[in-house]
PDB file of C-alpha atoms in Angstrom:
ATOM      1  CA  UNK F   4     114.725 129.425 107.351  1.00  0.00           C
ATOM      2  CA  UNK F   5     111.494 128.364 109.026  1.00  0.00           C
ATOM      3  CA  UNK F   6     110.792 125.062 110.690  1.00  0.00           C
ATOM      4  CA  UNK F   7     109.133 123.749 107.536  1.00  0.00           C
ATOM      5  CA  UNK F   8     112.073 124.369 105.247  1.00  0.00           C
ATOM      6  CA  UNK F   9     113.694 121.541 103.333  1.00  0.00           C
ATOM      7  CA  UNK F  10     117.036 122.067 105.090  1.00  0.00           C
ATOM      8  CA  UNK F  11     115.534 120.934 108.402  1.00  0.00           C
ATOM      9  CA  UNK F  12     114.022 117.756 107.001  1.00  0.00           C
ATOM     10  CA  UNK F  13     116.071 114.576 106.805  1.00  0.00           C
ATOM     11  CA  UNK F  14     116.819 113.438 103.280  1.00  0.00           C
ATOM     12  CA  UNK F  15     115.085 110.130 102.748  1.00  0.00           C
ATOM     13  CA  UNK F  16     113.185 108.351 100.068  1.00  0.00           C
ATOM     14  CA  UNK F  17     109.415 108.545 100.504  1.00  0.00           C
ATOM     15  CA  UNK F  18     108.736 105.095  99.068  1.00  0.00           C
ATOM     16  CA  UNK F  19     108.779 103.539 102.515  1.00  0.00           C
ATOM     17  CA  UNK F  20     106.111 105.925 103.758  1.00  0.00           C
ATOM     18  CA  UNK F  21     104.002 105.507 100.637  1.00  0.00           C
ATOM     19  CA  UNK F  22     104.151 101.731 100.977  1.00  0.00           C
ATOM     20  CA  UNK F  23     103.248 101.992 104.670  1.00  0.00           C
ATOM     21  CA  UNK F  24     100.182 104.016 103.723  1.00  0.00           C
ATOM     22  CA  UNK F  25      99.128 101.562 101.043  1.00  0.00           C
ATOM     23  CA  UNK F  26      99.702  98.631 103.416  1.00  0.00           C
ATOM     24  CA  UNK F  27      97.650 100.348 106.130  1.00  0.00           C
ATOM     25  CA  UNK F  28      94.783 101.145 103.763  1.00  0.00           C
ATOM     26  CA  UNK F  29      94.775  97.588 102.419  1.00  0.00           C
ATOM     27  CA  UNK F  30      94.767  96.096 105.925  1.00  0.00           C
ATOM     28  CA  UNK F  31      92.215  98.483 107.411  1.00  0.00           C
ATOM     29  CA  UNK F  32      89.767  99.198 104.595  1.00  0.00           C
ATOM     30  CA  UNK F  33      87.557  96.560 103.029  1.00  0.00           C
ATOM     31  CA  UNK F  34      86.903  98.719  99.938  1.00  0.00           C
ATOM     32  CA  UNK F  35      90.636  99.019  99.210  1.00  0.00           C
ATOM     33  CA  UNK F  36      90.949  95.228  99.399  1.00  0.00           C
ATOM     34  CA  UNK F  37      87.960  94.839  97.086  1.00  0.00           C
ATOM     35  CA  UNK F  38      89.434  97.192  94.462  1.00  0.00           C
ATOM     36  CA  UNK F  39      92.876  95.563  94.617  1.00  0.00           C
ATOM     37  CA  UNK F  40      91.352  92.083  94.231  1.00  0.00           C
ATOM     38  CA  UNK F  41      89.240  93.365  91.327  1.00  0.00           C
ATOM     39  CA  UNK F  42      92.432  94.688  89.714  1.00  0.00           C
ATOM     40  CA  UNK F  43      94.127  91.309  90.158  1.00  0.00           C
ATOM     41  CA  UNK F  44      91.100  89.526  88.661  1.00  0.00           C
ATOM     42  CA  UNK F  45      90.898  91.878  85.679  1.00  0.00           C
ATOM     43  CA  UNK F  46      94.652  91.464  85.118  1.00  0.00           C
ATOM     44  CA  UNK F  47      94.229  87.677  84.971  1.00  0.00           C
ATOM     45  CA  UNK F  48      91.257  88.049  82.605  1.00  0.00           C
ATOM     46  CA  UNK F  49      93.290  90.436  80.459  1.00  0.00           C
ATOM     47  CA  UNK F  50      96.080  87.881  80.150  1.00  0.00           C
ATOM     48  CA  UNK F  51      93.589  85.165  79.219  1.00  0.00           C
ATOM     49  CA  UNK F  52      91.987  87.335  76.532  1.00  0.00           C
ATOM     50  CA  UNK F  53      95.391  88.534  75.282  1.00  0.00           C
ATOM     51  CA  UNK F  54      94.329  92.168  75.125  1.00  0.00           C
ATOM     52  CA  UNK F  55      96.226  94.690  73.018  1.00  0.00           C
ATOM     53  CA  UNK F  56      98.836  97.110  74.410  1.00  0.00           C
ATOM     54  CA  UNK F  57      96.323  99.967  74.154  1.00  0.00           C
ATOM     55  CA  UNK F  58      93.739  97.910  76.046  1.00  0.00           C
ATOM     56  CA  UNK F  59      96.348  97.151  78.726  1.00  0.00           C
ATOM     57  CA  UNK F  60      97.015 100.857  79.039  1.00  0.00           C
ATOM     58  CA  UNK F  61      93.312 101.534  79.500  1.00  0.00           C
ATOM     59  CA  UNK F  62      92.927  98.738  82.067  1.00  0.00           C
ATOM     60  CA  UNK F  63      95.878 100.085  84.058  1.00  0.00           C
ATOM     61  CA  UNK F  64      94.661 103.682  83.828  1.00  0.00           C
ATOM     62  CA  UNK F  65      91.110 103.036  84.998  1.00  0.00           C
ATOM     63  CA  UNK F  66      92.202 100.509  87.629  1.00  0.00           C
ATOM     64  CA  UNK F  67      94.729 102.993  88.951  1.00  0.00           C
ATOM     65  CA  UNK F  68      92.082 105.712  88.942  1.00  0.00           C
ATOM     66  CA  UNK F  69      89.769 103.591  91.081  1.00  0.00           C
ATOM     67  CA  UNK F  70      92.480 102.617  93.573  1.00  0.00           C
ATOM     68  CA  UNK F  71      93.797 106.183  93.804  1.00  0.00           C
ATOM     69  CA  UNK F  72      90.345 107.628  94.452  1.00  0.00           C
ATOM     70  CA  UNK F  73      89.708 104.932  97.080  1.00  0.00           C
ATOM     71  CA  UNK F  74      92.990 105.774  98.824  1.00  0.00           C
ATOM     72  CA  UNK F  75      92.144 109.486  98.764  1.00  0.00           C
ATOM     73  CA  UNK F  76      88.644 108.746 100.046  1.00  0.00           C
ATOM     74  CA  UNK F  77      90.150 106.736 102.901  1.00  0.00           C
ATOM     75  CA  UNK F  78      92.582 109.528 103.745  1.00  0.00           C
ATOM     76  CA  UNK F  79      89.832 112.170 103.746  1.00  0.00           C
ATOM     77  CA  UNK F  80      87.573 110.011 105.920  1.00  0.00           C
ATOM     78  CA  UNK F  81      90.335 109.383 108.460  1.00  0.00           C
ATOM     79  CA  UNK F  82      91.299 113.054 108.514  1.00  0.00           C
ATOM     80  CA  UNK F  83      87.723 114.164 109.067  1.00  0.00           C
ATOM     81  CA  UNK F  84      87.163 111.536 111.780  1.00  0.00           C
ATOM     82  CA  UNK F  85      90.299 112.794 113.508  1.00  0.00           C
ATOM     83  CA  UNK F  86      89.383 116.482 113.232  1.00  0.00           C
ATOM     84  CA  UNK F  87      85.682 116.068 114.002  1.00  0.00           C
ATOM     85  CA  UNK F  88      84.996 112.904 116.015  1.00  0.00           C
ATOM     86  CA  UNK F  89      81.386 113.942 116.568  1.00  0.00           C
ATOM     87  CA  UNK F  90      78.890 113.695 113.737  1.00  0.00           C
ATOM     88  CA  UNK F  91      78.521 116.858 111.694  1.00  0.00           C
ATOM     89  CA  UNK F  92      76.389 117.328 108.566  1.00  0.00           C
ATOM     90  CA  UNK F  93      79.169 119.045 106.589  1.00  0.00           C
ATOM     91  CA  UNK F  94      81.603 116.249 107.415  1.00  0.00           C
ATOM     92  CA  UNK F  95      79.009 113.756 106.203  1.00  0.00           C
ATOM     93  CA  UNK F  96      78.601 115.699 102.965  1.00  0.00           C
ATOM     94  CA  UNK F  97      82.355 115.780 102.375  1.00  0.00           C
ATOM     95  CA  UNK F  98      82.571 112.018 102.955  1.00  0.00           C
ATOM     96  CA  UNK F  99      79.655 111.494 100.566  1.00  0.00           C
ATOM     97  CA  UNK F 100      81.373 113.567  97.871  1.00  0.00           C
ATOM     98  CA  UNK F 101      84.633 111.621  98.143  1.00  0.00           C
ATOM     99  CA  UNK F 102      82.698 108.338  98.101  1.00  0.00           C
ATOM    100  CA  UNK F 103      80.917 109.648  95.002  1.00  0.00           C
ATOM    101  CA  UNK F 104      84.294 110.214  93.340  1.00  0.00           C
ATOM    102  CA  UNK F 105      85.189 106.572  93.943  1.00  0.00           C
ATOM    103  CA  UNK F 106      81.807 105.491  92.581  1.00  0.00           C
ATOM    104  CA  UNK F 107      82.264 107.521  89.389  1.00  0.00           C
ATOM    105  CA  UNK F 108      85.782 106.128  88.923  1.00  0.00           C
ATOM    106  CA  UNK F 109      84.386 102.610  89.336  1.00  0.00           C
ATOM    107  CA  UNK F 110      81.610 103.285  86.790  1.00  0.00           C
ATOM    108  CA  UNK F 111      84.201 104.541  84.298  1.00  0.00           C
ATOM    109  CA  UNK F 112      86.316 101.423  84.922  1.00  0.00           C
ATOM    110  CA  UNK F 113      83.312  99.148  84.357  1.00  0.00           C
ATOM    111  CA  UNK F 114      82.426 101.017  81.161  1.00  0.00           C
ATOM    112  CA  UNK F 115      85.983 100.632  79.844  1.00  0.00           C
ATOM    113  CA  UNK F 116      85.840  96.968  80.825  1.00  0.00           C
ATOM    114  CA  UNK F 117      82.667  96.489  78.800  1.00  0.00           C
ATOM    115  CA  UNK F 118      84.206  98.181  75.762  1.00  0.00           C
ATOM    116  CA  UNK F 119      87.311  95.988  75.980  1.00  0.00           C
ATOM    117  CA  UNK F 120      85.891  92.637  77.066  1.00  0.00           C
ATOM    118  CA  UNK F 121      82.306  92.436  75.794  1.00  0.00           C
ATOM    119  CA  UNK F 122      83.322  91.966  72.122  1.00  0.00           C
ATOM    120  CA  UNK F 123      85.852  89.311  73.191  1.00  0.00           C
ATOM    121  CA  UNK F 124      83.236  87.484  75.261  1.00  0.00           C
ATOM    122  CA  UNK F 125      80.674  87.669  72.430  1.00  0.00           C
ATOM    123  CA  UNK F 126      83.268  86.289  70.000  1.00  0.00           C
ATOM    124  CA  UNK F 127      83.561  83.166  72.182  1.00  0.00           C
ATOM    125  CA  UNK F 128      79.964  82.228  71.353  1.00  0.00           C
TER     126      UNK F 128
END
């Protein structure tokens, strides 16, 4: 078998490496912190408004989507900075596209938030 075969790799659980990556992204990237804090805030608001199980599912899905796209954006940016330390227009375009993916995910999350929370907020008044 080749060097990349599974037999040559040590058998270990990847959770440790995944958590290291999340920890690194949280420590190094302001946007990751912002999205995680937004998730914590929306979770607290969701508890206060006693949202339904379906609404919880939607909050978790869109929040996860935003955090996942931010982590992928961070990974792509770091990879491109490593491979091409000098500025290059194509690298800039790729970074813009991945940032656009995060932006779209955030817009979707805000839209879902409005659908879930706006009627509850209006009902308070």
